[in-house]
Tab-separated table of C-alpha atoms in Angstrom:
chain	number	residue	atom	x	y	z
X	1	UNK	CA	156.353	63.957	222.844
X	2	UNK	CA	155.519	62.591	226.462
X	3	UNK	CA	157.665	60.911	229.737
X	4	UNK	CA	157.354	57.426	227.496
X	5	UNK	CA	153.281	56.478	227.109
X	6	UNK	CA	152.455	58.677	230.305
X	7	UNK	CA	150.575	62.099	230.510
X	8	UNK	CA	151.731	64.239	233.062
X	9	UNK	CA	149.615	66.332	235.319
X	10	UNK	CA	151.700	69.782	236.541
X	11	UNK	CA	150.203	70.787	239.783
X	12	UNK	CA	151.237	74.484	241.211
X	13	UNK	CA	149.658	77.365	243.199
X	14	UNK	CA	149.036	81.041	241.207
X	15	UNK	CA	150.194	82.467	237.266
X	16	UNK	CA	153.365	84.612	238.744
X	17	UNK	CA	151.496	87.250	236.894
X	18	UNK	CA	148.925	87.291	239.559
X	19	UNK	CA	151.422	86.334	242.550
X	20	UNK	CA	154.907	86.887	242.607
X	21	UNK	CA	157.431	84.639	244.000
X	22	UNK	CA	159.952	82.111	243.519
X	23	UNK	CA	157.447	78.772	243.470
X	24	UNK	CA	155.329	80.329	241.085
X	25	UNK	CA	158.133	81.398	238.914
X	26	UNK	CA	160.133	78.104	238.971
X	27	UNK	CA	156.729	76.283	238.333
X	28	UNK	CA	155.961	78.305	235.343
X	29	UNK	CA	159.550	78.622	234.118
X	30	UNK	CA	159.803	74.893	234.122
X	31	UNK	CA	156.764	74.241	232.291
X	32	UNK	CA	157.458	76.700	229.428
X	33	UNK	CA	160.882	74.638	228.739
X	34	UNK	CA	158.743	71.135	228.799
X	35	UNK	CA	156.148	73.070	226.130
X	36	UNK	CA	159.822	73.938	224.086
X	37	UNK	CA	160.828	70.555	224.773
X	38	UNK	CA	157.369	69.184	223.464
X	39	UNK	CA	156.457	67.242	226.557
X	40	UNK	CA	153.062	66.248	226.641
X	41	UNK	CA	151.657	67.892	229.973
X	42	UNK	CA	148.902	69.906	231.484
X	43	UNK	CA	148.687	72.657	234.406
X	44	UNK	CA	146.734	73.143	236.704
X	45	UNK	CA	147.414	76.733	238.728
X	46	UNK	CA	145.239	79.474	240.116
X	47	UNK	CA	145.174	82.424	236.804
X	48	UNK	CA	143.165	85.528	235.854
X	49	UNK	CA	140.875	82.999	233.693
X	50	UNK	CA	140.008	80.937	236.428
X	51	UNK	CA	140.467	78.162	234.230
X	52	UNK	CA	141.154	75.155	234.674
X	53	UNK	CA	140.876	76.119	238.565
X	54	UNK	CA	137.809	77.703	239.323
X	55	UNK	CA	139.285	79.461	242.354
X	56	UNK	CA	141.483	82.875	242.859
X	57	UNK	CA	144.162	83.754	245.418
X	58	UNK	CA	141.996	85.818	247.191
X	59	UNK	CA	139.422	82.776	247.957
X	60	UNK	CA	139.313	80.658	251.149
X	61	UNK	CA	141.838	77.375	251.261
X	62	UNK	CA	139.274	75.204	251.880
X	63	UNK	CA	137.541	76.527	248.377
X	64	UNK	CA	140.650	76.418	246.447
X	65	UNK	CA	141.512	72.795	247.481
X	66	UNK	CA	138.443	71.534	246.271
X	67	UNK	CA	138.714	73.107	243.270
X	68	UNK	CA	142.248	71.372	242.926
X	69	UNK	CA	141.103	68.147	243.932
X	70	UNK	CA	137.732	68.023	241.683
X	71	UNK	CA	140.014	69.251	238.443
X	72	UNK	CA	143.132	66.915	239.342
X	73	UNK	CA	140.344	63.849	239.850
X	74	UNK	CA	138.762	64.257	236.381
X	75	UNK	CA	142.186	64.565	234.920
X	76	UNK	CA	143.595	61.464	232.956
X	77	UNK	CA	147.201	61.816	234.212
X	78	UNK	CA	149.143	58.737	234.656
X	79	UNK	CA	152.134	60.962	236.482
X	80	UNK	CA	151.312	63.830	238.975
X	81	UNK	CA	153.602	66.320	239.411
X	82	UNK	CA	152.853	68.546	242.986
X	83	UNK	CA	154.136	71.514	243.634
X	84	UNK	CA	152.019	73.272	246.539
X	85	UNK	CA	151.633	70.670	249.419
X	86	UNK	CA	147.606	71.903	249.993
X	87	UNK	CA	146.606	72.224	246.663
X	88	UNK	CA	148.133	68.414	245.934
X	89	UNK	CA	146.206	66.967	249.208
X	90	UNK	CA	143.326	65.538	246.959
X	91	UNK	CA	145.470	64.342	244.129
X	92	UNK	CA	148.146	62.660	246.564
X	93	UNK	CA	145.890	60.851	248.573
X	94	UNK	CA	142.728	59.930	246.528
X	95	UNK	CA	144.661	58.850	243.121
X	96	UNK	CA	146.399	55.367	243.502
X	97	UNK	CA	146.826	54.445	240.245
X	98	UNK	CA	149.102	57.135	238.933
X	99	UNK	CA	152.584	57.962	239.770
X	100	UNK	CA	152.173	60.603	242.415
X	101	UNK	CA	155.742	62.945	242.722
X	102	UNK	CA	155.953	66.661	244.547
X	103	UNK	CA	158.340	69.327	244.519
X	104	UNK	CA	159.788	70.640	247.675
X	105	UNK	CA	160.350	74.098	246.932
X	106	UNK	CA	160.087	74.654	250.804
X	107	UNK	CA	159.031	73.972	254.157
X	108	UNK	CA	155.515	75.408	253.305
X	109	UNK	CA	154.505	75.249	257.254
X	110	UNK	CA	157.445	77.647	258.389
X	111	UNK	CA	156.976	79.768	255.267
X	112	UNK	CA	153.167	80.811	256.244
X	113	UNK	CA	154.513	80.918	260.005
X	114	UNK	CA	157.446	83.266	259.202
X	115	UNK	CA	155.029	85.484	256.748
X	116	UNK	CA	151.633	85.552	258.513
X	117	UNK	CA	153.061	84.834	262.282
X	118	UNK	CA	150.781	81.572	262.262
X	119	UNK	CA	150.312	79.963	265.773
X	120	UNK	CA	151.584	77.055	267.063
X	121	UNK	CA	148.547	74.983	266.331
X	122	UNK	CA	147.763	75.872	262.505
X	123	UNK	CA	152.106	75.551	261.759
X	124	UNK	CA	152.103	72.086	263.584
X	125	UNK	CA	148.983	71.221	261.477
X	126	UNK	CA	150.083	72.328	258.150
X	127	UNK	CA	153.895	70.977	259.020
X	128	UNK	CA	152.018	67.286	259.541
X	129	UNK	CA	150.285	67.186	256.708
X	130	UNK	CA	153.511	68.464	254.176
X	131	UNK	CA	154.961	65.778	255.800
X	132	UNK	CA	152.187	63.575	255.470
X	133	UNK	CA	152.418	64.000	251.707
X	134	UNK	CA	156.010	64.014	251.131
X	135	UNK	CA	156.252	60.615	252.306
X	136	UNK	CA	152.987	59.426	250.458
X	137	UNK	CA	154.764	60.441	247.021
X	138	UNK	CA	156.332	57.475	245.109
X	139	UNK	CA	159.717	60.758	244.483
X	140	UNK	CA	160.527	63.925	245.614
X	141	UNK	CA	162.614	66.529	244.119
X	142	UNK	CA	164.307	69.603	245.436
X	143	UNK	CA	166.099	72.542	243.184
X	144	UNK	CA	168.774	72.501	246.209
X	145	UNK	CA	170.882	70.009	247.835
X	146	UNK	CA	170.371	71.956	251.081
X	147	UNK	CA	166.928	71.556	250.939
X	148	UNK	CA	167.336	67.387	249.996
X	149	UNK	CA	168.982	67.171	252.838
X	150	UNK	CA	165.886	69.436	254.594
X	151	UNK	CA	163.437	66.822	253.264
X	152	UNK	CA	165.191	63.962	254.526
X	153	UNK	CA	165.672	65.131	258.264
X	154	UNK	CA	162.924	66.865	258.620
X	155	UNK	CA	159.790	65.198	256.953
X	156	UNK	CA	161.111	61.824	256.979
X	157	UNK	CA	161.767	61.243	253.123
X	158	UNK	CA	163.630	58.710	252.638
X	159	UNK	CA	166.979	59.818	250.915
X	160	UNK	CA	166.892	57.252	247.782
X	161	UNK	CA	163.481	59.082	246.613
X	162	UNK	CA	164.659	62.701	246.579
X	163	UNK	CA	166.275	64.201	243.883
X	164	UNK	CA	167.934	66.969	243.185
X	165	UNK	CA	167.604	68.972	240.002
X	166	UNK	CA	168.863	72.184	240.455
X	167	UNK	CA	167.025	75.270	238.911
X	168	UNK	CA	167.772	77.450	236.244
X	169	UNK	CA	167.760	81.088	234.173
X	170	UNK	CA	165.839	82.852	231.183
X	171	UNK	CA	169.762	83.461	229.364
X	172	UNK	CA	167.364	85.572	226.500
X	173	UNK	CA	165.135	87.690	229.047
X	174	UNK	CA	168.465	88.549	231.338
X	175	UNK	CA	171.247	89.490	229.046
X	176	UNK	CA	174.595	91.845	229.910
X	177	UNK	CA	174.303	96.007	229.034
X	178	UNK	CA	176.853	97.006	226.800
X	179	UNK	CA	177.650	100.067	228.554
X	180	UNK	CA	180.980	99.109	231.021
X	181	UNK	CA	180.313	98.578	234.678
X	182	UNK	CA	181.076	101.658	237.407
X	183	UNK	CA	184.316	103.883	236.770
X	184	UNK	CA	186.216	104.043	239.558
X	185	UNK	CA	185.044	105.717	242.162
X	186	UNK	CA	181.736	106.813	240.731
X	187	UNK	CA	178.408	106.016	242.297
X	188	UNK	CA	177.581	102.687	243.975
X	189	UNK	CA	173.486	101.881	242.527
X	190	UNK	CA	172.626	98.925	244.343
X	191	UNK	CA	169.490	96.515	243.591
X	192	UNK	CA	167.459	93.740	245.626
X	193	UNK	CA	164.072	92.048	244.449
X	194	UNK	CA	162.692	90.376	247.411
X	195	UNK	CA	158.988	89.384	248.782
X	196	UNK	CA	159.254	92.595	252.152
X	197	UNK	CA	158.344	89.319	254.336
X	198	UNK	CA	160.653	89.128	257.612
X	199	UNK	CA	162.409	86.654	256.254
X	200	UNK	CA	163.990	87.958	253.376
X	201	UNK	CA	166.689	90.109	255.316
X	202	UNK	CA	165.539	93.262	254.275
X	203	UNK	CA	165.950	95.260	257.253
X	204	UNK	CA	169.038	93.705	257.222
X	205	UNK	CA	169.906	95.057	254.189
X	206	UNK	CA	168.466	98.544	254.817
X	207	UNK	CA	170.848	98.760	258.222
X	208	UNK	CA	173.992	97.834	256.733
X	209	UNK	CA	172.928	100.677	253.747
X	210	UNK	CA	173.039	103.022	256.510
X	211	UNK	CA	175.735	101.975	258.657
X	212	UNK	CA	177.732	101.799	254.856
X	213	UNK	CA	177.216	105.804	254.722
X	214	UNK	CA	176.062	106.057	251.296
X	215	UNK	CA	177.144	109.073	249.479
X	216	UNK	CA	175.203	111.807	247.552
X	217	UNK	CA	174.756	109.685	244.058
X	218	UNK	CA	174.655	105.954	246.151
X	219	UNK	CA	171.675	104.188	245.343
X	220	UNK	CA	169.820	101.494	247.008
X	221	UNK	CA	166.322	100.143	244.582
X	222	UNK	CA	164.436	97.530	246.456
X	223	UNK	CA	161.691	95.841	244.077
X	224	UNK	CA	158.609	93.535	245.924
X	225	UNK	CA	155.546	93.829	247.505
X	226	UNK	CA	154.691	92.785	251.453
X	227	UNK	CA	153.469	93.211	254.609
X	228	UNK	CA	156.826	95.280	255.292
X	229	UNK	CA	156.897	98.244	253.157
X	230	UNK	CA	155.435	100.978	255.781
X	231	UNK	CA	158.044	99.542	258.315
X	232	UNK	CA	160.893	99.347	255.330
X	233	UNK	CA	160.391	103.194	254.427
X	234	UNK	CA	160.016	104.534	258.096
X	235	UNK	CA	163.381	102.459	259.080
X	236	UNK	CA	165.073	104.028	256.428
X	237	UNK	CA	164.000	107.577	257.082
X	238	UNK	CA	164.925	107.063	260.939
X	239	UNK	CA	168.415	105.843	259.934
X	240	UNK	CA	168.707	108.973	257.555
X	241	UNK	CA	168.764	107.323	254.458
X	242	UNK	CA	165.364	107.920	252.562
X	243	UNK	CA	166.661	109.933	250.306
X	244	UNK	CA	169.092	106.963	248.623
X	245	UNK	CA	166.598	104.107	248.921
X	246	UNK	CA	163.640	103.246	246.608
X	247	UNK	CA	160.797	101.308	247.468
X	248	UNK	CA	159.485	99.891	243.825
X	249	UNK	CA	157.260	98.142	244.440
X	250	UNK	CA	156.497	95.190	242.028
X	251	UNK	CA	157.882	95.091	238.452
X	252	UNK	CA	157.446	92.741	235.268
X	253	UNK	CA	159.616	90.494	233.745
X	254	UNK	CA	161.231	92.791	231.303
X	255	UNK	CA	161.287	95.734	234.214
X	256	UNK	CA	163.793	93.099	236.254
X	257	UNK	CA	165.837	92.858	233.856
X	258	UNK	CA	166.559	96.644	232.811
X	259	UNK	CA	166.868	96.880	236.309
X	260	UNK	CA	169.523	94.086	237.492
X	261	UNK	CA	171.430	95.312	234.284
X	262	UNK	CA	171.647	98.793	235.695
X	263	UNK	CA	172.905	98.148	239.028
X	264	UNK	CA	176.410	97.859	239.500
X	265	UNK	CA	175.422	94.858	242.113
X	266	UNK	CA	172.169	93.130	244.050
X	267	UNK	CA	172.161	91.609	247.256
X	268	UNK	CA	170.249	88.415	248.575
X	269	UNK	CA	170.735	89.552	252.428
X	270	UNK	CA	167.659	86.267	253.323
X	271	UNK	CA	168.124	84.918	256.244
X	272	UNK	CA	166.502	81.679	256.371
X	273	UNK	CA	165.198	78.975	253.772
X	274	UNK	CA	166.664	79.654	250.530
X	275	UNK	CA	165.573	77.145	247.913
X	276	UNK	CA	167.748	78.227	244.912
X	277	UNK	CA	168.317	81.844	244.999
X	278	UNK	CA	166.882	82.511	241.730
X	279	UNK	CA	167.135	85.660	241.654
X	280	UNK	CA	170.705	85.765	242.345
X	281	UNK	CA	171.336	83.697	239.137
X	282	UNK	CA	169.215	86.542	237.274
X	283	UNK	CA	171.475	88.788	238.092
X	284	UNK	CA	174.763	87.086	237.139
X	285	UNK	CA	173.243	86.737	233.994
X	286	UNK	CA	172.821	90.283	233.854
X	287	UNK	CA	176.302	90.233	233.843
X	288	UNK	CA	175.710	91.980	238.164
X	289	UNK	CA	177.935	90.503	240.600
X	290	UNK	CA	176.117	89.122	243.178
X	291	UNK	CA	176.473	89.475	247.636
X	292	UNK	CA	174.940	86.428	249.371
X	293	UNK	CA	174.245	85.443	252.798
X	294	UNK	CA	175.838	82.276	253.771
X	295	UNK	CA	171.928	80.361	253.863
X	296	UNK	CA	171.208	77.086	251.713
X	297	UNK	CA	170.952	77.167	248.183
X	298	UNK	CA	173.113	80.543	248.140
X	299	UNK	CA	176.464	79.209	249.362
X	300	UNK	CA	175.929	76.008	247.503
X	301	UNK	CA	176.388	78.317	243.784
X	302	UNK	CA	177.168	82.099	244.812
X	303	UNK	CA	179.195	81.403	247.521
X	304	UNK	CA	181.199	78.225	246.530
X	305	UNK	CA	182.497	79.883	243.631
X	306	UNK	CA	182.237	83.850	245.079
X	307	UNK	CA	183.539	83.624	248.809
X	308	UNK	CA	184.276	86.816	249.192
X	309	UNK	CA	181.108	88.000	248.048
X	310	UNK	CA	179.246	85.699	251.096
X	311	UNK	CA	178.017	86.725	254.518
X	312	UNK	CA	176.602	85.743	257.108
X	313	UNK	CA	172.861	86.271	257.365
X	314	UNK	CA	171.398	89.007	260.011
X	315	UNK	CA	174.915	90.956	259.598
X	316	UNK	CA	174.569	94.046	258.633
X	317	UNK	CA	177.948	95.050	259.919
X	318	UNK	CA	179.507	92.416	257.283
X	319	UNK	CA	177.560	93.763	254.778
X	320	UNK	CA	178.246	96.994	255.027
X	321	UNK	CA	182.414	96.284	254.868
X	322	UNK	CA	181.560	94.160	251.627
X	323	UNK	CA	179.691	97.230	250.383
X	324	UNK	CA	182.578	99.501	251.172
X	325	UNK	CA	185.352	97.542	250.038
X	326	UNK	CA	183.196	97.637	246.688
X	327	UNK	CA	182.602	101.616	246.832
X	328	UNK	CA	185.903	101.959	247.530
X	329	UNK	CA	187.800	99.167	244.479
X	330	UNK	CA	189.297	97.693	247.665
X	331	UNK	CA	187.599	94.096	246.306
X	332	UNK	CA	187.611	93.145	242.699
X	333	UNK	CA	183.794	92.124	241.187
X	334	UNK	CA	183.763	89.335	239.054
X	335	UNK	CA	183.699	91.008	235.375
X	336	UNK	CA	179.939	90.536	233.483
X	337	UNK	CA	181.601	88.220	231.355
X	338	UNK	CA	182.703	85.244	234.206
X	339	UNK	CA	179.063	86.736	236.312
X	340	UNK	CA	177.556	85.843	232.453
X	341	UNK	CA	179.350	82.299	232.290
X	342	UNK	CA	177.778	81.179	235.228
X	343	UNK	CA	174.697	81.435	234.957
X	344	UNK	CA	174.864	79.852	231.532
X	345	UNK	CA	175.377	76.458	233.638
X	346	UNK	CA	171.929	76.806	234.269
X	347	UNK	CA	169.306	76.385	232.083
X	348	UNK	CA	165.441	74.719	232.493
X	349	UNK	CA	165.908	72.401	229.904
X	350	UNK	CA	168.386	70.821	231.813
X	351	UNK	CA	165.807	70.665	235.201
X	352	UNK	CA	162.977	69.589	233.164
X	353	UNK	CA	165.171	66.557	231.328
X	354	UNK	CA	166.498	65.811	234.951
X	355	UNK	CA	163.112	65.385	236.266
X	356	UNK	CA	161.238	64.017	233.266
X	357	UNK	CA	164.094	61.125	233.226
X	358	UNK	CA	163.262	60.481	236.883
X	359	UNK	CA	159.116	60.115	235.832
X	360	UNK	CA	159.923	57.741	232.944
X	361	UNK	CA	161.940	55.517	235.407
X	362	UNK	CA	159.554	55.817	237.627
X	363	UNK	CA	156.741	54.195	234.706
X	364	UNK	CA	159.294	51.429	233.569
X	365	UNK	CA	161.043	50.417	236.706
X	366	UNK	CA	159.567	47.043	237.763
X	367	UNK	CA	156.448	46.903	240.496
X	368	UNK	CA	157.245	45.126	243.578
X	369	UNK	CA	155.181	44.013	246.562
X	370	UNK	CA	156.172	43.101	249.514
X	371	UNK	CA	153.780	40.778	251.944
X	372	UNK	CA	154.679	39.976	255.531
X	373	UNK	CA	153.362	38.593	258.670
X	374	UNK	CA	155.333	40.870	261.037
X	375	UNK	CA	157.419	43.348	260.847
X	376	UNK	CA	158.351	43.311	264.282
X	377	UNK	CA	159.629	39.351	264.063
X	378	UNK	CA	160.980	40.269	260.517
X	379	UNK	CA	162.489	43.730	260.544
X	380	UNK	CA	165.978	41.976	258.501
X	381	UNK	CA	163.743	40.814	255.705
X	382	UNK	CA	160.898	43.296	255.415
X	383	UNK	CA	164.197	46.668	255.196
X	384	UNK	CA	166.100	44.227	252.425
X	385	UNK	CA	162.570	44.198	250.689
X	386	UNK	CA	162.942	48.007	250.789
X	387	UNK	CA	166.461	48.407	250.186
X	388	UNK	CA	166.039	46.095	247.271
X	389	UNK	CA	162.775	48.463	245.989
X	390	UNK	CA	165.143	51.249	246.560
X	391	UNK	CA	167.577	50.107	244.317
X	392	UNK	CA	165.632	49.291	241.748
X	393	UNK	CA	164.527	52.678	240.677
X	394	UNK	CA	160.449	51.719	241.508
X	395	UNK	CA	158.678	53.614	242.443
X	396	UNK	CA	155.747	51.442	241.568
X	397	UNK	CA	156.590	49.427	245.261
X	398	UNK	CA	153.845	48.318	247.595
X	399	UNK	CA	154.563	46.792	251.346
X	400	UNK	CA	151.677	44.805	252.697
X	401	UNK	CA	151.815	44.009	256.546
X	402	UNK	CA	149.268	41.520	257.903
X	403	UNK	CA	150.097	41.788	261.706
X	404	UNK	CA	151.586	45.141	261.885
X	405	UNK	CA	152.932	46.147	265.252
X	406	UNK	CA	152.805	49.888	266.662
X	407	UNK	CA	156.341	49.838	266.066
X	408	UNK	CA	156.091	49.289	262.456
X	409	UNK	CA	156.061	53.213	262.194
X	410	UNK	CA	159.885	52.900	263.778
X	411	UNK	CA	161.363	50.305	261.752
X	412	UNK	CA	159.601	51.501	258.531
X	413	UNK	CA	159.881	55.919	259.198
X	414	UNK	CA	162.172	55.954	255.879
X	415	UNK	CA	159.838	53.657	254.056
X	416	UNK	CA	160.207	54.062	250.234
X	417	UNK	CA	157.177	52.402	249.009
X	418	UNK	CA	153.536	52.306	249.216
X	419	UNK	CA	152.636	50.783	253.362
X	420	UNK	CA	149.251	49.586	253.990
X	421	UNK	CA	149.339	48.016	257.794
X	422	UNK	CA	146.102	45.895	259.341
X	423	UNK	CA	146.698	45.588	263.259
X	424	UNK	CA	146.338	42.026	264.198
X	425	UNK	CA	145.789	41.946	268.078
X	426	UNK	CA	148.638	38.844	269.019
X	427	UNK	CA	146.203	37.208	271.211
X	428	UNK	CA	143.592	36.714	268.152
X	429	UNK	CA	146.431	36.316	265.534
X	430	UNK	CA	148.276	33.113	267.772
X	431	UNK	CA	144.362	31.684	267.027
X	432	UNK	CA	144.099	32.148	263.744
X	433	UNK	CA	146.315	28.910	263.783
X	434	UNK	CA	145.827	26.934	260.547
X	435	UNK	CA	144.109	29.997	258.695
X	436	UNK	CA	146.758	32.815	258.936
X	437	UNK	CA	148.122	32.043	255.125
X	438	UNK	CA	144.942	32.694	254.017
X	439	UNK	CA	144.332	36.380	256.042
X	440	UNK	CA	147.773	37.128	254.207
X	441	UNK	CA	146.311	36.451	251.395
X	442	UNK	CA	143.510	38.463	252.035
X	443	UNK	CA	144.638	41.505	253.391
X	444	UNK	CA	147.168	41.376	249.937
X	445	UNK	CA	144.110	41.250	247.410
X	446	UNK	CA	142.543	43.804	249.643
X	447	UNK	CA	145.387	46.668	250.179
X	448	UNK	CA	146.397	45.528	245.910
X	449	UNK	CA	142.732	45.794	244.410
X	450	UNK	CA	141.751	49.247	247.030
X	451	UNK	CA	144.836	50.444	247.971
X	452	UNK	CA	148.376	49.664	246.168
X	453	UNK	CA	148.675	49.532	242.469
X	454	UNK	CA	150.881	46.337	242.285
X	455	UNK	CA	149.898	43.526	240.426
X	456	UNK	CA	149.313	39.777	242.137
X	457	UNK	CA	152.508	38.309	240.325
X	458	UNK	CA	155.102	40.739	241.503
X	459	UNK	CA	153.760	39.628	245.289
X	460	UNK	CA	156.745	38.392	247.322
X	461	UNK	CA	156.166	36.595	250.768
X	462	UNK	CA	159.476	38.262	251.950
X	463	UNK	CA	159.309	36.410	255.495
X	464	UNK	CA	158.899	32.986	254.531
X	465	UNK	CA	162.592	32.061	255.394
X	466	UNK	CA	162.233	33.998	258.880
X	467	UNK	CA	159.025	32.841	259.793
X	468	UNK	CA	160.736	28.721	259.209
X	469	UNK	CA	163.602	30.010	261.722
X	470	UNK	CA	161.457	31.279	264.266
């Protein structure tokens, strides 16, 4: 089974067995759901076999971009779905006769800057590159409403080209344990799994644990790898809680499931930029309640369902009070069956169906091509065309601007169509006289044949009425 008659190419980053992380795990789970549904697709990502991508995570960025570009250029896909902006650079800018979509997992430039302390120049380049690719895409997907809004506000993508599809959880791997939860007055076992980077808020978690005052049998186990391991270890020692805090490093999926089932509660202390929080869903699927911060997607689902388990990001005092209330049984936690029932609302099959339905509509929606002599003088007619293209669901739409003034970027800042601009100076344009229709035709023909993929039969001279009135 395919997406209509289309062949799908998914472009990710790394196999999650090589590099753990939300993007890689999301990508792999989505691919598994499509495979089970019989969808016809291929994967491009870095794995241990170095096939089909002849690169590894340790290679230079240039080599990885080239490897992804070569593989994507050779693939006979009619639909491309990019999950990592950098590796989608070549197919998004060179393959114009396919339906190009992108998944926004988060502001790539900001995340890299937070993780590596990158400079302002390199961060600015990444932000501009990612924004250009997202605006160039025929459609964009996000896992949360918060990131959909961020994509519109920060990258300037038209809201009509953004679809929030949610996330899922492996309900077979993450299951509820048979034994009862912590008895009244018993030891408290807390678990967190995060990359050991500043954005994840693990310093706040350890500070809260110290303020909480763990008893001899209370434990805090933190799974994950990253550059902050030594710093977090020193912080726990300095605060006097080293004996109750264990940094256990990376874990496999099966080990992760056992950790969730062994914990009384898990914590997701993210400070910023949480696209969905798969770890929160996995904890709930295991029947373990989860404390979250009021950040992005976390407050959309867990925070909305259990506001009493949500704290402000970076507030060690609030988190410590919440842990104390749980230990002292002053707060009633959701039962394991209720946690499980909430997680069961989120499945990868539904996520895959939501995305693939957009792909299928794109391959069957009518093509549209608008031709305008000047967007400045005929802005209202051009905007009507753009609105009609968005409303029709067409992602195969193009706009040719023959006399494109510098102000065109303001008029079409949120345009949801592929735009080709031809800059004719006003003085030269006025002298063209009767040759203008021929110039318009030539520009349209060039754009359609070389850049846009909309058939000539669909071309619409959208500013004719306005031009006669002018």
